[in-house]
Each structure stands twice: as C-alpha cells, then as structure tokens.
Amino acid sequence: MKAYLDCLPCLLNQSLKVAREVTKNEAKQKRVLDGIATMIPKLSLDLKPPEIAQFGYRLITKITGDSDPFRRIKDETNQAVLAVYPRLKEMVLDSEDGLFTACRLAIAGNSIDLGPKFEYGSVTDIVEAAGRPMPLAINGYERFYSNLGNCKHLLYLGDNAGEIVFDRLFIEEIQRFKNIEICFVVRGSPVINDA
C-alpha cells in the first residue's frame, strides 16, 4: 500500500468527519483542521495511508479528548449484525458445508469498514451477497480446510466492529469441525471502526 498526493486531502476530509462525530463544538473542529493542515507538509509519501491516518487520529484524540470517536457507530454496527445472527446461524446449519458457508459469511463481513470513501451498505446487503453462490476471487478454502485438520491452535485476527459477529459464527463452525484452541485478537486501541 502506497500513499499518494490524494491521501493528503483525504486525511483532511476524514479528520473533519471524525471531528464532527466526536464534537459539535466548531471551534474544536477548526482546531483539528488547523492541526491537520499544519501537519500535512511534514508528512512523507513514503508512509502508508494507515500511518498517515494515525497522525490525524492522535491529533483528534489530543484536541477532543475522545480516544474512540467511532464508539457509537461501532456499537450500532455490532447490534445490527447481532440482530441477524440467528438468520446467519440458520444459513450455516442449513447449508451443505457449514464451515465453508461460515467462511464465506466471514469474508462478506470483512466489507464492514468505515475507512475513507467506503460505504458498505446495510448488514442485510452483506448477508444477501454472501448467500449468493458466486465464486470467491481468491479461494484458499481447500488449503485452509486441509491445514485446519492438522492444527491444535489457531490465531484469529479480528478486524472491525460488526464483522466480529461474522467471525464469531466462523469460529463456532471451526470448533464444531475440530475442537482446537482459538485465540481471537484485536487491536490494542481504537482506530476508526476496528473492534
């Protein structure tokens, strides 16, 4: 992943959206924009876009005092996916290969991301898309299935709020397939809508 000049105005726009999510105080919002504008000339395009965004989030936290600006949105996303969890579970249990179906659902859930310029649609859209029998762009399922049969421990990297409910379903199916120890990890601190 490489940074481009387009990443810099995107940082400014994304910072304003986050500042507005955190506070209605326009003076604080302006301080965020002023701080980002001061920071932009010092940012190297050798940095990756997430590294550039990290500078913005640190500044927003410093100015607003809120280290988790997407807390409300993350809670709402988790609740929306939990509301359809029984339907997801039914899809898995009714399928010919529950593990593969749960895997597809976890892949579809990965589209829940609030990064710059990304709209994932509704949770219903994601569930419907996952339920359609379309081939996977990259399909490593057979290798995963084979390796799963030989492992005793699994490290599962959690990503975004909402998505973790799809991950839960997949983990349950993995454990139904084979009783293994699974360690589920997430980031150590809040970034955008990461779990």
PDB file of C-alpha atoms in Angstrom:
ATOM      1  CA  MET A   1       0.000   0.000   0.000  1.00  0.00           C
ATOM      2  CA  LYS A   2       1.476   3.307  -1.081  1.00  0.00           C
ATOM      3  CA  ALA A   3       0.492   6.845  -0.179  1.00  0.00           C
ATOM      4  CA  TYR A   4      -0.392   9.278  -2.947  1.00  0.00           C
ATOM      5  CA  LEU A   5      -0.987  13.012  -3.004  1.00  0.00           C
ATOM      6  CA  ASP A   6      -4.718  12.202  -2.890  1.00  0.00           C
ATOM      7  CA  CYS A   7      -4.190  10.774   0.607  1.00  0.00           C
ATOM      8  CA  LEU A   8      -3.439  14.228   1.995  1.00  0.00           C
ATOM      9  CA  PRO A   9      -6.757  15.979   1.229  1.00  0.00           C
ATOM     10  CA  CYS A  10      -8.460  12.719   2.170  1.00  0.00           C
ATOM     11  CA  LEU A  11      -6.795  12.966   5.595  1.00  0.00           C
ATOM     12  CA  LEU A  12      -8.188  16.471   5.957  1.00  0.00           C
ATOM     13  CA  ASN A  13     -11.714  15.393   4.910  1.00  0.00           C
ATOM     14  CA  GLN A  14     -11.694  12.269   7.062  1.00  0.00           C
ATOM     15  CA  SER A  15     -10.433  14.271  10.051  1.00  0.00           C
ATOM     16  CA  LEU A  16     -13.302  16.727   9.682  1.00  0.00           C
ATOM     17  CA  LYS A  17     -15.838  13.872   9.557  1.00  0.00           C
ATOM     18  CA  VAL A  18     -14.335  12.299  12.663  1.00  0.00           C
ATOM     19  CA  ALA A  19     -14.173  15.636  14.491  1.00  0.00           C
ATOM     20  CA  ARG A  20     -17.858  16.196  13.701  1.00  0.00           C
ATOM     21  CA  GLU A  21     -18.671  12.711  15.013  1.00  0.00           C
ATOM     22  CA  VAL A  22     -16.868  13.443  18.286  1.00  0.00           C
ATOM     23  CA  THR A  23     -17.904  17.007  18.992  1.00  0.00           C
ATOM     24  CA  LYS A  24     -20.454  19.598  17.897  1.00  0.00           C
ATOM     25  CA  ASN A  25     -18.058  22.319  19.027  1.00  0.00           C
ATOM     26  CA  GLU A  26     -16.997  24.059  15.795  1.00  0.00           C
ATOM     27  CA  ALA A  27     -14.011  25.683  17.488  1.00  0.00           C
ATOM     28  CA  LYS A  28     -12.608  22.223  18.302  1.00  0.00           C
ATOM     29  CA  GLN A  29     -13.430  21.016  14.786  1.00  0.00           C
ATOM     30  CA  LYS A  30     -11.498  24.009  13.400  1.00  0.00           C
ATOM     31  CA  ARG A  31      -8.554  23.251  15.721  1.00  0.00           C
ATOM     32  CA  VAL A  32      -8.496  19.704  14.304  1.00  0.00           C
ATOM     33  CA  LEU A  33      -8.445  21.022  10.727  1.00  0.00           C
ATOM     34  CA  ASP A  34      -5.785  23.615  11.576  1.00  0.00           C
ATOM     35  CA  GLY A  35      -3.653  20.940  13.217  1.00  0.00           C
ATOM     36  CA  ILE A  36      -4.002  18.575  10.246  1.00  0.00           C
ATOM     37  CA  ALA A  37      -3.240  21.396   7.805  1.00  0.00           C
ATOM     38  CA  THR A  38      -0.067  22.174   9.764  1.00  0.00           C
ATOM     39  CA  MET A  39       0.865  18.501   9.800  1.00  0.00           C
ATOM     40  CA  ILE A  40       0.382  17.808   6.060  1.00  0.00           C
ATOM     41  CA  PRO A  41       3.588  19.496   4.802  1.00  0.00           C
ATOM     42  CA  LYS A  42       5.607  17.352   7.230  1.00  0.00           C
ATOM     43  CA  LEU A  43       4.093  14.020   6.121  1.00  0.00           C
ATOM     44  CA  SER A  44       6.158  11.860   3.807  1.00  0.00           C
ATOM     45  CA  LEU A  45       4.517   9.992   0.936  1.00  0.00           C
ATOM     46  CA  ASP A  46       6.814   7.119   1.904  1.00  0.00           C
ATOM     47  CA  LEU A  47       4.361   6.458   4.739  1.00  0.00           C
ATOM     48  CA  LYS A  48       1.480   4.070   4.192  1.00  0.00           C
ATOM     49  CA  PRO A  49      -2.053   5.580   4.247  1.00  0.00           C
ATOM     50  CA  PRO A  50      -2.895   3.970   7.640  1.00  0.00           C
ATOM     51  CA  GLU A  51       0.284   5.505   9.076  1.00  0.00           C
ATOM     52  CA  ILE A  52      -0.747   8.909   7.743  1.00  0.00           C
ATOM     53  CA  ALA A  53      -4.254   8.495   9.186  1.00  0.00           C
ATOM     54  CA  GLN A  54      -2.762   7.536  12.553  1.00  0.00           C
ATOM     55  CA  PHE A  55      -1.233  11.016  12.873  1.00  0.00           C
ATOM     56  CA  GLY A  56      -4.683  12.507  12.307  1.00  0.00           C
ATOM     57  CA  TYR A  57      -6.389  10.286  14.867  1.00  0.00           C
ATOM     58  CA  ARG A  58      -3.787  11.065  17.505  1.00  0.00           C
ATOM     59  CA  LEU A  59      -4.341  14.783  16.956  1.00  0.00           C
ATOM     60  CA  ILE A  60      -8.126  14.374  17.126  1.00  0.00           C
ATOM     61  CA  THR A  61      -7.797  12.491  20.414  1.00  0.00           C
ATOM     62  CA  LYS A  62      -5.495  15.177  21.797  1.00  0.00           C
ATOM     63  CA  ILE A  63      -7.848  18.032  20.855  1.00  0.00           C
ATOM     64  CA  THR A  64     -11.203  16.416  21.679  1.00  0.00           C
ATOM     65  CA  GLY A  65     -10.192  14.085  24.490  1.00  0.00           C
ATOM     66  CA  ASP A  66     -12.077  11.236  22.782  1.00  0.00           C
ATOM     67  CA  SER A  67      -9.867   8.241  22.000  1.00  0.00           C
ATOM     68  CA  ASP A  68     -12.696   6.249  20.397  1.00  0.00           C
ATOM     69  CA  PRO A  69     -14.599   8.598  18.070  1.00  0.00           C
ATOM     70  CA  PHE A  70     -16.490   5.783  16.335  1.00  0.00           C
ATOM     71  CA  ARG A  71     -17.736   4.143  19.561  1.00  0.00           C
ATOM     72  CA  ARG A  72     -21.408   4.898  18.822  1.00  0.00           C
ATOM     73  CA  ILE A  73     -21.180   3.675  15.223  1.00  0.00           C
ATOM     74  CA  LYS A  74     -19.313   0.531  16.308  1.00  0.00           C
ATOM     75  CA  ASP A  75     -21.984  -0.268  18.910  1.00  0.00           C
ATOM     76  CA  GLU A  76     -24.749   0.259  16.331  1.00  0.00           C
ATOM     77  CA  THR A  77     -22.967  -1.940  13.780  1.00  0.00           C
ATOM     78  CA  ASN A  78     -22.437  -4.738  16.301  1.00  0.00           C
ATOM     79  CA  GLN A  79     -26.118  -4.571  17.314  1.00  0.00           C
ATOM     80  CA  ALA A  80     -27.268  -4.630  13.671  1.00  0.00           C
ATOM     81  CA  VAL A  81     -25.259  -7.769  12.924  1.00  0.00           C
ATOM     82  CA  LEU A  82     -26.233  -9.426  16.214  1.00  0.00           C
ATOM     83  CA  ALA A  83     -29.878  -8.863  15.223  1.00  0.00           C
ATOM     84  CA  VAL A  84     -29.380 -11.037  12.116  1.00  0.00           C
ATOM     85  CA  TYR A  85     -27.136 -13.563  13.869  1.00  0.00           C
ATOM     86  CA  PRO A  86     -29.939 -16.173  14.195  1.00  0.00           C
ATOM     87  CA  ARG A  87     -30.527 -15.936  10.433  1.00  0.00           C
ATOM     88  CA  LEU A  88     -26.786 -16.294   9.771  1.00  0.00           C
ATOM     89  CA  LYS A  89     -26.602 -19.316  12.070  1.00  0.00           C
ATOM     90  CA  GLU A  90     -29.552 -20.871  10.256  1.00  0.00           C
ATOM     91  CA  MET A  91     -27.845 -20.285   6.880  1.00  0.00           C
ATOM     92  CA  VAL A  92     -24.783 -22.130   8.153  1.00  0.00           C
ATOM     93  CA  LEU A  93     -26.668 -25.035   9.719  1.00  0.00           C
ATOM     94  CA  ASP A  94     -28.906 -25.487   6.650  1.00  0.00           C
ATOM     95  CA  SER A  95     -26.015 -25.480   4.196  1.00  0.00           C
ATOM     96  CA  GLU A  96     -24.289 -28.486   2.703  1.00  0.00           C
ATOM     97  CA  ASP A  97     -20.908 -27.351   4.055  1.00  0.00           C
ATOM     98  CA  GLY A  98     -21.427 -25.223   7.171  1.00  0.00           C
ATOM     99  CA  LEU A  99     -17.744 -24.452   7.568  1.00  0.00           C
ATOM    100  CA  PHE A 100     -17.494 -23.117   4.010  1.00  0.00           C
ATOM    101  CA  THR A 101     -20.697 -21.102   4.412  1.00  0.00           C
ATOM    102  CA  ALA A 102     -19.424 -19.589   7.665  1.00  0.00           C
ATOM    103  CA  CYS A 103     -16.141 -18.807   5.916  1.00  0.00           C
ATOM    104  CA  ARG A 104     -17.996 -17.003   3.091  1.00  0.00           C
ATOM    105  CA  LEU A 105     -20.012 -15.036   5.631  1.00  0.00           C
ATOM    106  CA  ALA A 106     -16.818 -14.007   7.466  1.00  0.00           C
ATOM    107  CA  ILE A 107     -15.354 -12.867   4.143  1.00  0.00           C
ATOM    108  CA  ALA A 108     -18.502 -10.862   3.389  1.00  0.00           C
ATOM    109  CA  GLY A 109     -18.444  -9.373   6.883  1.00  0.00           C
ATOM    110  CA  ASN A 110     -14.974  -8.071   6.127  1.00  0.00           C
ATOM    111  CA  SER A 111     -16.609  -5.432   3.927  1.00  0.00           C
ATOM    112  CA  ILE A 112     -17.772  -3.583   7.059  1.00  0.00           C
ATOM    113  CA  ASP A 113     -15.158  -0.865   7.088  1.00  0.00           C
ATOM    114  CA  LEU A 114     -15.559   2.840   7.744  1.00  0.00           C
ATOM    115  CA  GLY A 115     -12.241   3.878   6.232  1.00  0.00           C
ATOM    116  CA  PRO A 116     -12.063   6.772   3.792  1.00  0.00           C
ATOM    117  CA  LYS A 117     -14.642   6.872   0.989  1.00  0.00           C
ATOM    118  CA  PHE A 118     -16.078   3.472   1.860  1.00  0.00           C
ATOM    119  CA  GLU A 119     -19.755   2.625   2.050  1.00  0.00           C
ATOM    120  CA  TYR A 120     -20.516  -0.960   2.946  1.00  0.00           C
ATOM    121  CA  GLY A 121     -24.273  -0.709   2.602  1.00  0.00           C
ATOM    122  CA  SER A 122     -26.558  -2.389   5.059  1.00  0.00           C
ATOM    123  CA  VAL A 123     -25.941  -5.555   7.023  1.00  0.00           C
ATOM    124  CA  THR A 124     -28.813  -7.096   5.028  1.00  0.00           C
ATOM    125  CA  ASP A 125     -26.964  -6.308   1.771  1.00  0.00           C
ATOM    126  CA  ILE A 126     -23.865  -8.070   3.101  1.00  0.00           C
ATOM    127  CA  VAL A 127     -25.837 -11.153   4.179  1.00  0.00           C
ATOM    128  CA  GLU A 128     -27.637 -11.321   0.822  1.00  0.00           C
ATOM    129  CA  ALA A 129     -24.361 -11.006  -1.103  1.00  0.00           C
ATOM    130  CA  ALA A 130     -22.749 -13.750   0.982  1.00  0.00           C
ATOM    131  CA  GLY A 131     -25.690 -16.056   0.391  1.00  0.00           C
ATOM    132  CA  ARG A 132     -25.391 -15.890  -3.403  1.00  0.00           C
ATOM    133  CA  PRO A 133     -23.380 -18.737  -4.924  1.00  0.00           C
ATOM    134  CA  MET A 134     -20.622 -16.673  -6.509  1.00  0.00           C
ATOM    135  CA  PRO A 135     -17.040 -17.890  -6.789  1.00  0.00           C
ATOM    136  CA  LEU A 136     -14.519 -16.311  -4.447  1.00  0.00           C
ATOM    137  CA  ALA A 137     -11.967 -14.042  -6.139  1.00  0.00           C
ATOM    138  CA  ILE A 138      -9.224 -15.728  -4.121  1.00  0.00           C
ATOM    139  CA  ASN A 139     -10.187 -19.151  -2.851  1.00  0.00           C
ATOM    140  CA  GLY A 140      -7.823 -20.682  -0.307  1.00  0.00           C
ATOM    141  CA  TYR A 141     -10.565 -22.679   1.400  1.00  0.00           C
ATOM    142  CA  GLU A 142      -9.257 -26.144   0.449  1.00  0.00           C
ATOM    143  CA  ARG A 143      -5.817 -25.291   1.820  1.00  0.00           C
ATOM    144  CA  PHE A 144      -7.379 -23.809   4.954  1.00  0.00           C
ATOM    145  CA  TYR A 145      -9.549 -26.911   5.405  1.00  0.00           C
ATOM    146  CA  SER A 146      -6.548 -29.199   4.980  1.00  0.00           C
ATOM    147  CA  ASN A 147      -4.400 -27.200   7.413  1.00  0.00           C
ATOM    148  CA  LEU A 148      -7.219 -26.999   9.941  1.00  0.00           C
ATOM    149  CA  GLY A 149      -7.242 -30.760  10.167  1.00  0.00           C
ATOM    150  CA  ASN A 150      -3.622 -30.721  11.318  1.00  0.00           C
ATOM    151  CA  CYS A 151      -3.610 -27.822  13.773  1.00  0.00           C
ATOM    152  CA  LYS A 152      -4.093 -27.650  17.511  1.00  0.00           C
ATOM    153  CA  HIS A 153      -4.055 -23.867  17.922  1.00  0.00           C
ATOM    154  CA  LEU A 154      -5.413 -21.078  15.746  1.00  0.00           C
ATOM    155  CA  LEU A 155      -4.681 -17.362  15.930  1.00  0.00           C
ATOM    156  CA  TYR A 156      -7.666 -15.434  14.554  1.00  0.00           C
ATOM    157  CA  LEU A 157      -7.166 -11.743  13.803  1.00  0.00           C
ATOM    158  CA  GLY A 158     -10.310  -9.722  14.421  1.00  0.00           C
ATOM    159  CA  ASP A 159     -10.814  -6.570  12.396  1.00  0.00           C
ATOM    160  CA  ASN A 160     -13.887  -4.359  12.530  1.00  0.00           C
ATOM    161  CA  ALA A 161     -16.961  -3.926  14.684  1.00  0.00           C
ATOM    162  CA  GLY A 162     -19.892  -5.800  13.183  1.00  0.00           C
ATOM    163  CA  GLU A 163     -17.512  -8.014  11.277  1.00  0.00           C
ATOM    164  CA  ILE A 164     -16.589  -9.719  14.544  1.00  0.00           C
ATOM    165  CA  VAL A 165     -20.093 -11.202  14.750  1.00  0.00           C
ATOM    166  CA  PHE A 166     -19.473 -12.914  11.388  1.00  0.00           C
ATOM    167  CA  ASP A 167     -16.111 -14.027  12.804  1.00  0.00           C
ATOM    168  CA  ARG A 168     -17.889 -15.478  15.837  1.00  0.00           C
ATOM    169  CA  LEU A 169     -20.033 -17.604  13.548  1.00  0.00           C
ATOM    170  CA  PHE A 170     -16.972 -18.827  11.649  1.00  0.00           C
ATOM    171  CA  ILE A 171     -15.116 -19.623  14.881  1.00  0.00           C
ATOM    172  CA  GLU A 172     -18.112 -21.591  16.157  1.00  0.00           C
ATOM    173  CA  GLU A 173     -18.084 -23.650  12.960  1.00  0.00           C
ATOM    174  CA  ILE A 174     -14.343 -24.187  13.162  1.00  0.00           C
ATOM    175  CA  GLN A 175     -14.793 -25.537  16.685  1.00  0.00           C
ATOM    176  CA  ARG A 176     -17.683 -27.720  15.548  1.00  0.00           C
ATOM    177  CA  PHE A 177     -15.374 -29.133  12.875  1.00  0.00           C
ATOM    178  CA  LYS A 178     -12.451 -29.639  15.239  1.00  0.00           C
ATOM    179  CA  ASN A 179     -12.005 -28.898  18.915  1.00  0.00           C
ATOM    180  CA  ILE A 180      -8.969 -26.600  18.840  1.00  0.00           C
ATOM    181  CA  GLU A 181      -7.766 -23.720  20.947  1.00  0.00           C
ATOM    182  CA  ILE A 182      -8.542 -20.419  19.223  1.00  0.00           C
ATOM    183  CA  CYS A 183      -7.020 -17.127  20.294  1.00  0.00           C
ATOM    184  CA  PHE A 184      -9.011 -14.164  18.955  1.00  0.00           C
ATOM    185  CA  VAL A 185      -7.082 -10.878  18.959  1.00  0.00           C
ATOM    186  CA  VAL A 186      -7.946  -7.279  18.101  1.00  0.00           C
ATOM    187  CA  ARG A 187      -6.050  -4.000  18.112  1.00  0.00           C
ATOM    188  CA  GLY A 188      -4.823  -2.697  21.443  1.00  0.00           C
ATOM    189  CA  SER A 189      -6.528   0.668  20.994  1.00  0.00           C
ATOM    190  CA  PRO A 190      -9.407   2.103  18.928  1.00  0.00           C
ATOM    191  CA  VAL A 191      -8.786   3.042  15.283  1.00  0.00           C
ATOM    192  CA  ILE A 192     -11.764   4.034  13.115  1.00  0.00           C
ATOM    193  CA  ASN A 193     -14.227   1.121  13.488  1.00  0.00           C
ATOM    194  CA  ASP A 194     -11.733  -1.566  14.471  1.00  0.00           C
ATOM    195  CA  ALA A 195     -13.040  -3.877  17.159  1.00  0.00           C
TER     196      ALA A 195
END
